[in-house]
CSV table of C-alpha atoms in Angstrom, one decimal:
chain,number,residue,atom,x,y,z
A,1,MET,CA,21.2,-3.9,165.1
A,2,THR,CA,19.7,-0.7,166.4
A,3,ASN,CA,22.2,1.7,167.8
A,4,ASP,CA,20.5,4.1,170.1
A,5,ALA,CA,23.5,6.4,170.1
A,6,ALA,CA,23.5,6.8,166.3
A,7,SER,CA,22.5,10.2,164.9
A,8,GLU,CA,21.4,11.1,161.4
A,9,PRO,CA,24.0,11.2,158.7
A,10,ALA,CA,26.1,14.4,158.7
A,11,ARG,CA,25.4,15.0,155.0
A,12,LEU,CA,21.7,15.2,155.8
A,13,THR,CA,22.3,17.7,158.6
A,14,ALA,CA,24.4,19.8,156.1
A,15,ILE,CA,21.5,19.8,153.6
A,16,VAL,CA,19.0,20.8,156.3
A,17,ASP,CA,21.3,23.7,157.3
A,18,GLU,CA,21.6,24.7,153.7
A,19,PHE,CA,17.8,24.7,153.2
A,20,ALA,CA,17.4,26.8,156.4
A,21,ASP,CA,19.3,29.7,154.7
A,22,PHE,CA,17.1,29.5,151.6
A,23,GLU,CA,14.2,31.7,150.7
A,24,PRO,CA,11.0,29.6,150.1
A,25,ARG,CA,11.4,29.9,146.4
A,26,GLU,CA,15.0,28.6,146.6
A,27,ARG,CA,13.9,25.5,148.5
A,28,LEU,CA,11.7,24.6,145.6
A,29,GLU,CA,14.5,25.3,143.1
A,30,ALA,CA,16.8,23.1,145.1
A,31,LEU,CA,14.3,20.3,144.9
A,32,VAL,CA,14.1,20.7,141.1
A,33,GLU,CA,17.9,20.5,140.9
A,34,PHE,CA,17.9,17.4,143.0
A,35,ALA,CA,15.3,15.9,140.7
A,36,ASP,CA,17.4,16.8,137.6
A,37,GLN,CA,20.4,15.1,139.1
A,38,MET,CA,18.9,11.8,140.0
A,39,ALA,CA,21.0,9.0,138.6
A,40,PRO,CA,19.2,6.7,136.1
A,41,LEU,CA,18.2,3.3,137.4
A,42,PRO,CA,20.9,0.6,136.8
A,43,ALA,CA,19.8,-1.7,134.0
A,44,GLU,CA,19.4,-4.8,136.1
A,45,LEU,CA,16.9,-3.0,138.4
A,46,ALA,CA,14.9,-1.6,135.4
A,47,GLU,CA,13.7,-5.1,134.7
A,48,LYS,CA,12.4,-5.6,138.2
A,49,ARG,CA,10.8,-2.2,138.0
A,50,ASP,CA,8.9,-3.3,135.0
A,51,ALA,CA,7.5,-6.2,137.0
A,52,GLU,CA,6.1,-3.6,139.5
A,53,ALA,CA,8.1,-4.9,142.4
A,54,HIS,CA,9.5,-2.4,144.9
A,55,ARG,CA,6.8,0.1,144.3
A,56,VAL,CA,5.9,2.7,147.0
A,57,HIS,CA,2.1,2.5,147.0
A,58,GLU,CA,1.4,5.6,149.0
A,59,CYS,CA,2.9,7.8,146.3
A,60,GLN,CA,0.6,9.4,143.7
A,61,THR,CA,2.8,8.6,140.7
A,62,PRO,CA,4.8,5.4,140.2
A,63,VAL,CA,7.9,5.4,142.5
A,64,PHE,CA,10.2,2.4,142.6
A,65,LEU,CA,12.8,2.1,145.3
A,66,TRP,CA,15.5,-0.3,146.2
A,67,VAL,CA,17.3,0.0,149.5
A,68,GLU,CA,20.3,-2.4,150.1
A,69,VAL,CA,23.0,-2.6,152.6
A,70,ARG,CA,26.4,-3.4,151.3
A,71,ASP,CA,29.4,-3.7,153.6
A,72,GLY,CA,27.3,-2.1,156.3
A,73,ARG,CA,26.5,0.9,154.1
A,74,VAL,CA,23.1,1.8,152.8
A,75,MET,CA,22.6,2.0,149.0
A,76,ILE,CA,19.5,3.5,147.5
A,77,PHE,CA,18.3,3.2,143.9
A,78,ALA,CA,15.1,4.8,142.6
A,79,ASP,CA,13.1,5.5,139.6
A,80,VAL,CA,10.4,8.2,139.5
A,81,ALA,CA,8.3,9.4,136.6
A,82,PRO,CA,9.2,12.9,135.3
A,83,GLU,CA,5.6,13.9,136.0
A,84,ALA,CA,6.3,13.8,139.7
A,85,PRO,CA,9.3,16.1,140.2
A,86,THR,CA,8.4,16.9,143.8
A,87,VAL,CA,8.7,13.2,144.9
A,88,LYS,CA,11.6,12.8,142.6
A,89,GLY,CA,13.5,15.8,144.0
A,90,PHE,CA,12.8,14.7,147.6
A,91,LEU,CA,14.0,11.2,146.9
A,92,ALA,CA,17.1,12.4,145.1
A,93,LEU,CA,17.8,14.5,148.2
A,94,LEU,CA,17.5,11.5,150.4
A,95,ILE,CA,19.7,9.4,148.1
A,96,ASP,CA,22.3,12.2,148.3
A,97,ALA,CA,22.0,12.5,152.0
A,98,LEU,CA,21.7,8.9,153.1
A,99,SER,CA,23.8,6.8,150.6
A,100,GLY,CA,26.8,5.3,152.4
A,101,ALA,CA,25.4,5.9,155.9
A,102,SER,CA,25.0,3.0,158.3
A,103,PRO,CA,21.5,1.5,158.8
A,104,ALA,CA,21.5,2.9,162.3
A,105,GLU,CA,22.2,6.4,161.0
A,106,VAL,CA,19.3,6.1,158.5
A,107,ALA,CA,17.1,4.8,161.3
A,108,ALA,CA,17.9,7.9,163.3
A,109,VAL,CA,16.4,10.3,160.7
A,110,HIS,CA,13.4,11.9,162.4
A,111,ASP,CA,9.8,12.2,161.1
A,112,ASP,CA,10.1,15.9,161.2
A,113,LEU,CA,12.5,16.1,158.3
A,114,LEU,CA,10.0,17.8,156.0
A,115,GLN,CA,9.4,20.5,158.6
A,116,ARG,CA,13.1,20.9,159.1
A,117,LEU,CA,13.7,21.3,155.4
A,118,GLY,CA,10.9,24.0,155.3
A,119,LEU,CA,9.0,22.1,152.7
A,120,VAL,CA,5.6,21.9,154.5
A,121,ASP,CA,5.0,25.6,154.1
A,122,VAL,CA,6.1,25.8,150.4
A,123,LEU,CA,4.4,22.7,149.2
A,124,GLY,CA,1.3,22.6,151.5
A,125,MET,CA,0.2,19.9,153.9
A,126,MET,CA,-1.8,18.1,151.2
A,127,ARG,CA,1.4,17.1,149.6
A,128,MET,CA,3.3,15.8,152.6
A,129,ARG,CA,1.9,12.2,152.8
A,130,GLY,CA,3.6,10.9,149.7
A,131,LEU,CA,6.9,12.4,150.8
A,132,HIS,CA,6.6,10.9,154.3
A,133,ALA,CA,5.9,7.6,152.7
A,134,VAL,CA,9.2,7.7,150.9
A,135,LEU,CA,11.1,8.4,154.1
A,136,TYR,CA,9.3,5.6,156.0
A,137,TYR,CA,10.0,3.2,153.2
A,138,ILE,CA,13.7,3.9,153.2
A,139,ARG,CA,14.0,3.7,156.9
A,140,LYS,CA,12.1,0.4,157.1
A,141,GLN,CA,14.0,-1.2,154.2
A,142,ALA,CA,17.4,-0.1,155.6
A,143,ALA,CA,16.5,-1.6,159.0
A,144,ALA,CA,15.3,-4.9,157.4
A,145,ALA,CA,18.0,-5.3,154.7
A,146,PRO,CA,20.1,-8.4,155.2
A,147,ALA,CA,23.6,-7.3,156.0
A,148,GLU,CA,26.1,-8.6,153.4
A,149,HIS,CA,29.6,-9.5,154.4
B,1,MET,CA,-28.6,14.4,120.3
B,2,ALA,CA,-26.1,17.2,120.6
B,3,ARG,CA,-23.5,17.3,117.7
B,4,ASP,CA,-21.3,20.0,119.3
B,5,TYR,CA,-20.5,21.0,122.8
B,6,ALA,CA,-23.1,23.3,124.4
B,7,HIS,CA,-20.4,25.9,125.1
B,8,PRO,CA,-17.7,25.3,122.6
B,9,GLU,CA,-16.0,28.6,123.6
B,10,ALA,CA,-15.1,27.1,127.0
B,11,LEU,CA,-12.6,24.8,125.3
B,12,VAL,CA,-9.7,25.6,123.1
B,13,SER,CA,-7.3,23.4,121.2
B,14,THR,CA,-3.5,23.3,121.7
B,15,GLN,CA,-3.3,24.9,118.3
B,16,TRP,CA,-5.4,27.8,119.5
B,17,VAL,CA,-3.1,28.3,122.4
B,18,GLU,CA,-0.1,28.1,120.1
B,19,ASP,CA,-1.7,30.9,117.9
B,20,HIS,CA,-2.7,33.1,120.9
B,21,ARG,CA,-0.2,32.6,123.6
B,22,ARG,CA,1.5,35.9,122.9
B,23,ASP,CA,-1.8,37.8,122.8
B,24,PRO,CA,-1.8,40.3,125.6
B,25,LYS,CA,-5.5,39.8,126.1
B,26,VAL,CA,-4.9,36.1,126.7
B,27,ARG,CA,-3.3,34.7,129.8
B,28,ILE,CA,-2.2,31.1,129.8
B,29,VAL,CA,-2.3,29.4,133.3
B,30,GLU,CA,-0.8,26.1,134.2
B,31,SER,CA,-2.3,24.3,137.2
B,32,ASP,CA,-0.8,20.9,138.1
B,33,GLU,CA,-1.1,18.4,140.8
B,34,ASP,CA,2.7,18.5,141.3
B,35,LEU,CA,3.8,22.0,142.1
B,36,LEU,CA,7.2,21.6,140.5
B,37,LEU,CA,6.1,20.2,137.2
B,38,TYR,CA,5.8,23.8,135.9
B,39,ASP,CA,9.5,24.3,136.7
B,40,THR,CA,10.5,21.3,134.6
B,41,GLY,CA,8.9,22.9,131.5
B,42,HIS,CA,5.9,25.0,130.8
B,43,ILE,CA,4.3,26.8,127.9
B,44,PRO,CA,6.6,29.9,127.4
B,45,GLU,CA,4.0,32.6,128.2
B,46,ALA,CA,2.2,30.6,130.9
B,47,VAL,CA,1.9,31.7,134.6
B,48,ARG,CA,1.5,29.1,137.4
B,49,ILE,CA,-1.4,28.9,139.7
B,50,ASP,CA,-1.2,26.2,142.3
B,51,TRP,CA,-4.3,24.5,143.7
B,52,VAL,CA,-2.8,24.2,147.2
B,53,THR,CA,-0.6,27.2,147.8
B,54,ASP,CA,-2.5,29.7,145.6
B,55,LEU,CA,-6.1,28.5,145.5
B,56,GLN,CA,-6.6,27.1,149.0
B,57,ASP,CA,-6.7,29.0,152.3
B,58,ALA,CA,-3.8,27.8,154.4
B,59,VAL,CA,-5.7,27.9,157.7
B,60,VAL,CA,-9.4,27.3,157.1
B,61,ARG,CA,-10.4,24.4,154.9
B,62,ASP,CA,-11.7,26.6,152.1
B,63,TYR,CA,-10.8,28.2,148.9
B,64,LEU,CA,-8.9,31.5,149.0
B,65,GLY,CA,-11.1,34.4,149.7
B,66,ARG,CA,-12.4,37.0,147.2
B,67,GLU,CA,-9.8,39.6,148.0
B,68,ARG,CA,-6.9,37.1,147.8
B,69,PHE,CA,-8.3,35.9,144.5
B,70,ALA,CA,-8.3,39.4,143.2
B,71,ARG,CA,-4.8,40.0,144.4
B,72,LEU,CA,-3.7,36.7,142.8
B,73,CYS,CA,-5.2,37.7,139.4
B,74,SER,CA,-3.7,41.1,139.6
B,75,GLU,CA,-0.2,39.7,140.3
B,76,LYS,CA,-0.5,37.3,137.4
B,77,GLY,CA,-1.5,40.1,135.0
B,78,ILE,CA,-5.1,38.9,134.7
B,79,ALA,CA,-7.6,41.7,134.3
B,80,ASN,CA,-11.4,41.2,134.5
B,81,ASP,CA,-11.6,41.1,130.7
B,82,THR,CA,-8.6,38.8,130.1
B,83,THR,CA,-9.2,35.5,128.4
B,84,VAL,CA,-7.8,33.0,130.8
B,85,VAL,CA,-6.8,29.6,129.4
B,86,VAL,CA,-6.1,26.9,132.0
B,87,TYR,CA,-4.2,23.7,131.3
B,88,GLY,CA,-2.4,21.1,133.4
B,89,ASP,CA,-1.4,17.5,134.2
B,90,LYS,CA,-3.7,14.6,135.1
B,91,ASN,CA,-6.2,15.1,132.3
B,92,ASN,CA,-6.7,18.7,133.3
B,93,TRP,CA,-8.1,17.9,136.8
B,94,TRP,CA,-6.4,20.9,138.4
B,95,ALA,CA,-7.0,23.0,135.4
B,96,CYS,CA,-10.8,22.4,135.8
B,97,TYR,CA,-10.3,23.0,139.6
B,98,ALA,CA,-8.8,26.4,138.7
B,99,PHE,CA,-11.5,27.0,136.1
B,100,TRP,CA,-14.1,26.4,138.7
B,101,VAL,CA,-12.4,28.9,141.1
B,102,PHE,CA,-12.3,31.5,138.4
B,103,LYS,CA,-16.1,31.0,137.8
B,104,LEU,CA,-16.7,31.0,141.6
B,105,TYR,CA,-15.4,34.6,141.6
B,106,GLY,CA,-17.3,35.5,138.5
B,107,HIS,CA,-14.5,35.6,135.9
B,108,ASP,CA,-16.2,35.9,132.5
B,109,ASP,CA,-13.9,34.4,130.0
B,110,VAL,CA,-12.1,31.2,131.2
B,111,ARG,CA,-11.3,28.3,128.9
B,112,VAL,CA,-9.7,24.9,129.2
B,113,MET,CA,-7.0,23.8,126.8
B,114,ASN,CA,-8.3,20.4,125.5
B,115,GLY,CA,-5.8,17.6,126.1
B,116,GLY,CA,-3.8,19.6,128.8
B,117,ARG,CA,-0.1,19.3,129.3
B,118,LYS,CA,0.0,15.7,128.0
B,119,LEU,CA,-1.3,16.6,124.5
B,120,TRP,CA,0.8,19.8,124.3
B,121,GLU,CA,3.9,17.7,125.1
B,122,ALA,CA,2.9,14.8,122.9
B,123,GLU,CA,2.6,17.2,120.0
B,124,GLY,CA,6.1,18.4,120.5
B,125,ARG,CA,5.1,22.0,121.2
B,126,PRO,CA,7.5,24.3,123.1
B,127,LEU,CA,8.0,23.9,126.8
B,128,VAL,CA,10.6,26.1,128.6
B,129,ARG,CA,12.2,26.1,132.0
B,130,ASP,CA,12.4,29.8,132.2
B,131,PRO,CA,11.2,31.5,135.4
B,132,GLU,CA,7.5,32.4,135.5
B,133,PRO,CA,7.0,35.4,133.3
B,134,LYS,CA,5.9,38.7,134.9
B,135,TYR,CA,3.1,40.7,133.3
B,136,PRO,CA,2.0,44.2,134.1
B,137,SER,CA,-0.1,44.1,137.2
B,138,ALA,CA,-3.9,44.4,136.7
B,139,ASN,CA,-6.5,45.9,138.9
B,140,TYR,CA,-8.7,42.9,139.3
B,141,VAL,CA,-12.1,43.1,141.0
B,142,ALA,CA,-13.5,39.8,142.0
B,143,LYS,CA,-17.2,39.2,142.4
B,144,GLU,CA,-18.9,37.6,145.4
B,145,PRO,CA,-18.6,33.8,145.3
B,146,ASP,CA,-21.3,32.4,143.1
B,147,PRO,CA,-23.5,30.1,145.2
B,148,ALA,CA,-24.9,28.5,142.0
B,149,ILE,CA,-21.8,26.3,141.5
B,150,ARG,CA,-20.8,25.3,145.0
B,151,ALA,CA,-22.6,22.9,147.3
B,152,PHE,CA,-22.1,22.7,151.1
B,153,ARG,CA,-22.8,19.7,153.2
B,154,ASP,CA,-26.2,20.8,154.6
B,155,GLU,CA,-27.5,21.4,151.1
B,156,VAL,CA,-26.1,18.0,150.0
B,157,LEU,CA,-27.9,16.3,152.9
B,158,LYS,CA,-31.2,18.0,151.9
B,159,HIS,CA,-30.6,17.2,148.3
B,160,GLN,CA,-29.9,13.5,149.1
B,161,LYS,CA,-33.0,13.3,151.3
B,162,ALA,CA,-35.1,14.7,148.5
B,163,GLY,CA,-33.8,12.1,146.2
B,164,ARG,CA,-32.2,14.6,143.8
B,165,PRO,CA,-29.4,13.5,141.5
B,166,LEU,CA,-25.9,13.1,142.8
B,167,VAL,CA,-22.9,12.0,140.8
B,168,ASP,CA,-20.0,10.3,142.4
B,169,VAL,CA,-17.1,10.6,140.0
B,170,ARG,CA,-14.6,8.5,142.0
B,171,SER,CA,-13.4,5.1,140.9
B,172,THR,CA,-15.7,2.1,141.5
B,173,ASP,CA,-13.7,0.8,144.4
B,174,GLU,CA,-14.0,4.2,146.2
B,175,TYR,CA,-17.7,4.2,145.4
B,176,THR,CA,-18.4,0.8,146.8
B,177,GLY,CA,-16.3,1.5,149.8
B,178,ALA,CA,-13.7,-1.2,149.0
B,179,LYS,CA,-11.1,1.5,149.1
B,180,LEU,CA,-11.0,4.9,150.8
B,181,HIS,CA,-9.0,6.5,148.1
B,182,MET,CA,-7.9,5.9,144.5
B,183,ALA,CA,-5.2,3.4,143.8
B,184,ASP,CA,-1.8,5.0,144.4
B,185,TYR,CA,-3.3,8.1,146.0
B,186,PRO,CA,-2.9,9.1,149.6
B,187,GLN,CA,-5.8,8.4,152.0
B,188,GLU,CA,-6.8,11.9,152.9
B,189,GLY,CA,-8.4,11.0,156.2
B,190,ALA,CA,-12.0,9.7,155.7
B,191,LEU,CA,-13.1,7.5,158.5
B,192,ARG,CA,-15.8,5.7,156.5
B,193,GLY,CA,-15.9,4.3,153.0
B,194,GLY,CA,-18.8,4.2,150.6
B,195,HIS,CA,-20.9,6.8,148.8
B,196,ILE,CA,-23.8,9.2,149.4
B,197,PRO,CA,-26.9,7.1,149.1
B,198,GLY,CA,-28.6,7.6,145.8
B,199,ALA,CA,-25.5,8.9,144.0
B,200,ALA,CA,-24.8,7.5,140.6
B,201,SER,CA,-21.3,6.1,140.0
B,202,ILE,CA,-19.9,7.8,136.9
B,203,PRO,CA,-16.1,7.8,137.2
B,204,TRP,CA,-14.7,11.0,135.7
B,205,SER,CA,-12.3,9.0,133.5
B,206,LYS,CA,-15.2,7.9,131.3
B,207,ALA,CA,-15.3,11.5,130.0
B,208,VAL,CA,-11.8,11.5,128.5
B,209,ASN,CA,-10.0,9.9,125.6
B,210,ASP,CA,-6.5,8.3,125.9
B,211,ASP,CA,-4.8,11.5,124.6
B,212,GLY,CA,-6.3,13.5,127.5
B,213,THR,CA,-8.9,15.3,125.4
B,214,PHE,CA,-12.6,15.3,126.3
B,215,LYS,CA,-14.9,12.8,124.5
B,216,SER,CA,-17.2,14.1,121.9
B,217,ALA,CA,-20.5,15.7,122.7
B,218,ARG,CA,-22.3,12.6,121.3
B,219,GLU,CA,-20.3,10.2,123.5
B,220,LEU,CA,-20.8,12.4,126.6
B,221,GLU,CA,-24.5,12.7,126.0
B,222,LYS,CA,-24.7,8.9,125.7
B,223,LEU,CA,-22.8,8.4,129.0
B,224,TYR,CA,-24.5,11.0,131.2
B,225,ALA,CA,-28.0,11.4,129.7
B,226,LYS,CA,-28.7,7.9,128.2
B,227,GLU,CA,-26.8,5.4,130.3
B,228,ASN,CA,-27.1,7.3,133.6
B,229,LYS,CA,-30.4,9.1,133.0
B,230,LEU,CA,-29.2,12.5,134.2
B,231,LYS,CA,-31.9,14.9,133.3
B,232,ARG,CA,-30.9,18.2,131.9
B,233,ARG,CA,-33.2,20.2,134.0
B,234,GLY,CA,-32.4,18.4,137.3
B,235,ARG,CA,-30.3,20.1,140.0
B,236,ILE,CA,-27.2,18.0,140.0
B,237,ILE,CA,-24.4,17.8,142.6
B,238,ALA,CA,-21.1,16.2,141.7
B,239,TYR,CA,-18.5,15.1,144.3
B,240,CYS,CA,-15.3,13.1,144.6
B,241,ARG,CA,-12.6,12.9,147.3
B,242,ILE,CA,-11.4,16.5,147.7
B,243,GLY,CA,-13.3,18.2,144.8
B,244,GLU,CA,-10.7,18.1,142.0
B,245,ARG,CA,-12.1,15.2,139.9
B,246,SER,CA,-15.6,16.5,140.4
B,247,SER,CA,-14.6,19.9,139.1
B,248,HIS,CA,-13.7,18.0,135.9
B,249,THR,CA,-17.1,16.3,135.7
B,250,TRP,CA,-18.8,19.6,136.7
B,251,PHE,CA,-17.0,21.2,133.7
B,252,VAL,CA,-18.2,18.4,131.4
B,253,LEU,CA,-21.8,18.6,132.5
B,254,LYS,CA,-22.1,22.4,132.6
B,255,TYR,CA,-19.9,23.5,129.7
B,256,LEU,CA,-19.7,20.6,127.3
B,257,LEU,CA,-23.2,19.3,127.8
B,258,GLY,CA,-24.9,22.5,128.9
B,259,TYR,CA,-26.7,21.2,132.0
B,260,PRO,CA,-27.8,24.5,133.6
B,261,ASN,CA,-27.8,23.5,137.3
B,262,VAL,CA,-24.7,21.6,138.4
B,263,LYS,CA,-22.8,22.2,141.6
B,264,ASN,CA,-19.5,20.9,142.8
B,265,TYR,CA,-19.5,19.6,146.4
B,266,ASP,CA,-15.9,20.3,147.2
B,267,GLY,CA,-16.1,19.0,150.7
B,268,SER,CA,-16.6,15.7,148.9
B,269,TRP,CA,-15.8,12.4,150.5
B,270,THR,CA,-13.2,13.7,152.9
B,271,GLU,CA,-16.0,15.7,154.5
B,272,TRP,CA,-19.0,13.3,154.1
B,273,GLY,CA,-17.0,10.2,155.1
B,274,ASN,CA,-16.2,12.0,158.4
B,275,LEU,CA,-19.5,13.6,159.3
B,276,VAL,CA,-21.3,12.1,162.3
B,277,GLY,CA,-24.6,10.5,161.5
B,278,VAL,CA,-25.0,11.2,157.8
B,279,PRO,CA,-26.3,8.3,155.7
B,280,ILE,CA,-23.7,6.2,153.8
B,281,GLU,CA,-24.3,3.4,151.4
B,282,LYS,CA,-21.7,0.7,150.5
B,283,GLY,CA,-21.5,-1.5,147.5
B,284,MET,CA,-23.3,-1.1,144.2
B,285,PRO,CA,-27.0,-0.1,144.5
B,286,ALA,CA,-29.4,-2.9,143.7
B,287,GLY,CA,-30.1,-3.1,140.0
B,288,ALA,CA,-27.1,-1.1,139.0
B,289,GLY,CA,-25.0,-2.3,136.1
B,290,ALA,CA,-21.5,-3.3,136.6
């Protein structure tokens, strides 16, 4: 299943490059924009959310995440409380960057993503753990998701 | 038994903020756990002060220094005689954290907006997504940090050995050592679980109502003085995990109940639970109520 040659999705690299040109303040604004644009949760998943399944427990505010693989492509659905725009924005960025990629490409996303996006400096170390947890969760679920044919 | 708060002027209502938010002598300050919450909507005249990127030193584990605090205030248009009103998310934890820092550097007139963001929003009051307003810069002069409100570890150890009152304001599971952190919160790196021996377990949440406002003086008096036998004249140290929830309890004890000698141990459990050789107790103390 793992493809050692896979690299991260091109869309993610493009977002990282875009962030690299941003001033610190613009990186935060971009995160807010991502948070604003997060698609609402499909109705059938909202019921499961209410049953507290698929919750990412490392996050400070309720975060619900579904990672599926359909036709070899990763699909991510999420719901995050409006009180947590930082997690919501980061997650929306990941959904934008990783949706449609192969599981191997998602697995190839490195732990240093938050550094590469320049978010450690603008948000502070204290806020990194919850964001890392979201990335780990997506990678793990993408690798474990049963492939549908 | 107290009928009103000891320092009622330290607390203002949402209506008071509505009536005074355009007053140039008043500066409204939002302080949230989530840095970007301010960007998703804030009180129109409010400036943002962030507990991590503004109030903490980025290198040393400490609050920002006196000069940086003065610079921060000056930039936010806060002068020494400005009435500063803090509010925020999470039942005003970070607002109380900011309040404490303002007091650390000797700011005279700081107040907390009772009910915080949650109540302001629930009441349908205005929130705007405009950029942070700029105010004419002030020439702020900060005082030396006030040692009367901050406890460091050596003092906490002496305090503990002398059997003086300590208040652990974390959740019961964190107190007993069943968990190293609050449910749903990150584990911020403590190697041991439990509490400082002798500390009373009084979770901060007992001091607030469902709408985010503080409980009445009568209810608070019952909780701290009667049920937990905290003596007014005792020297009290409050702690939690990283010092935010204990700022909240510190505010309640000092400003709402008027206990004169209360300190916040901001090193809190992430320091104590990592110190080599300090005493730690697990579970509920013998004879303690549930």
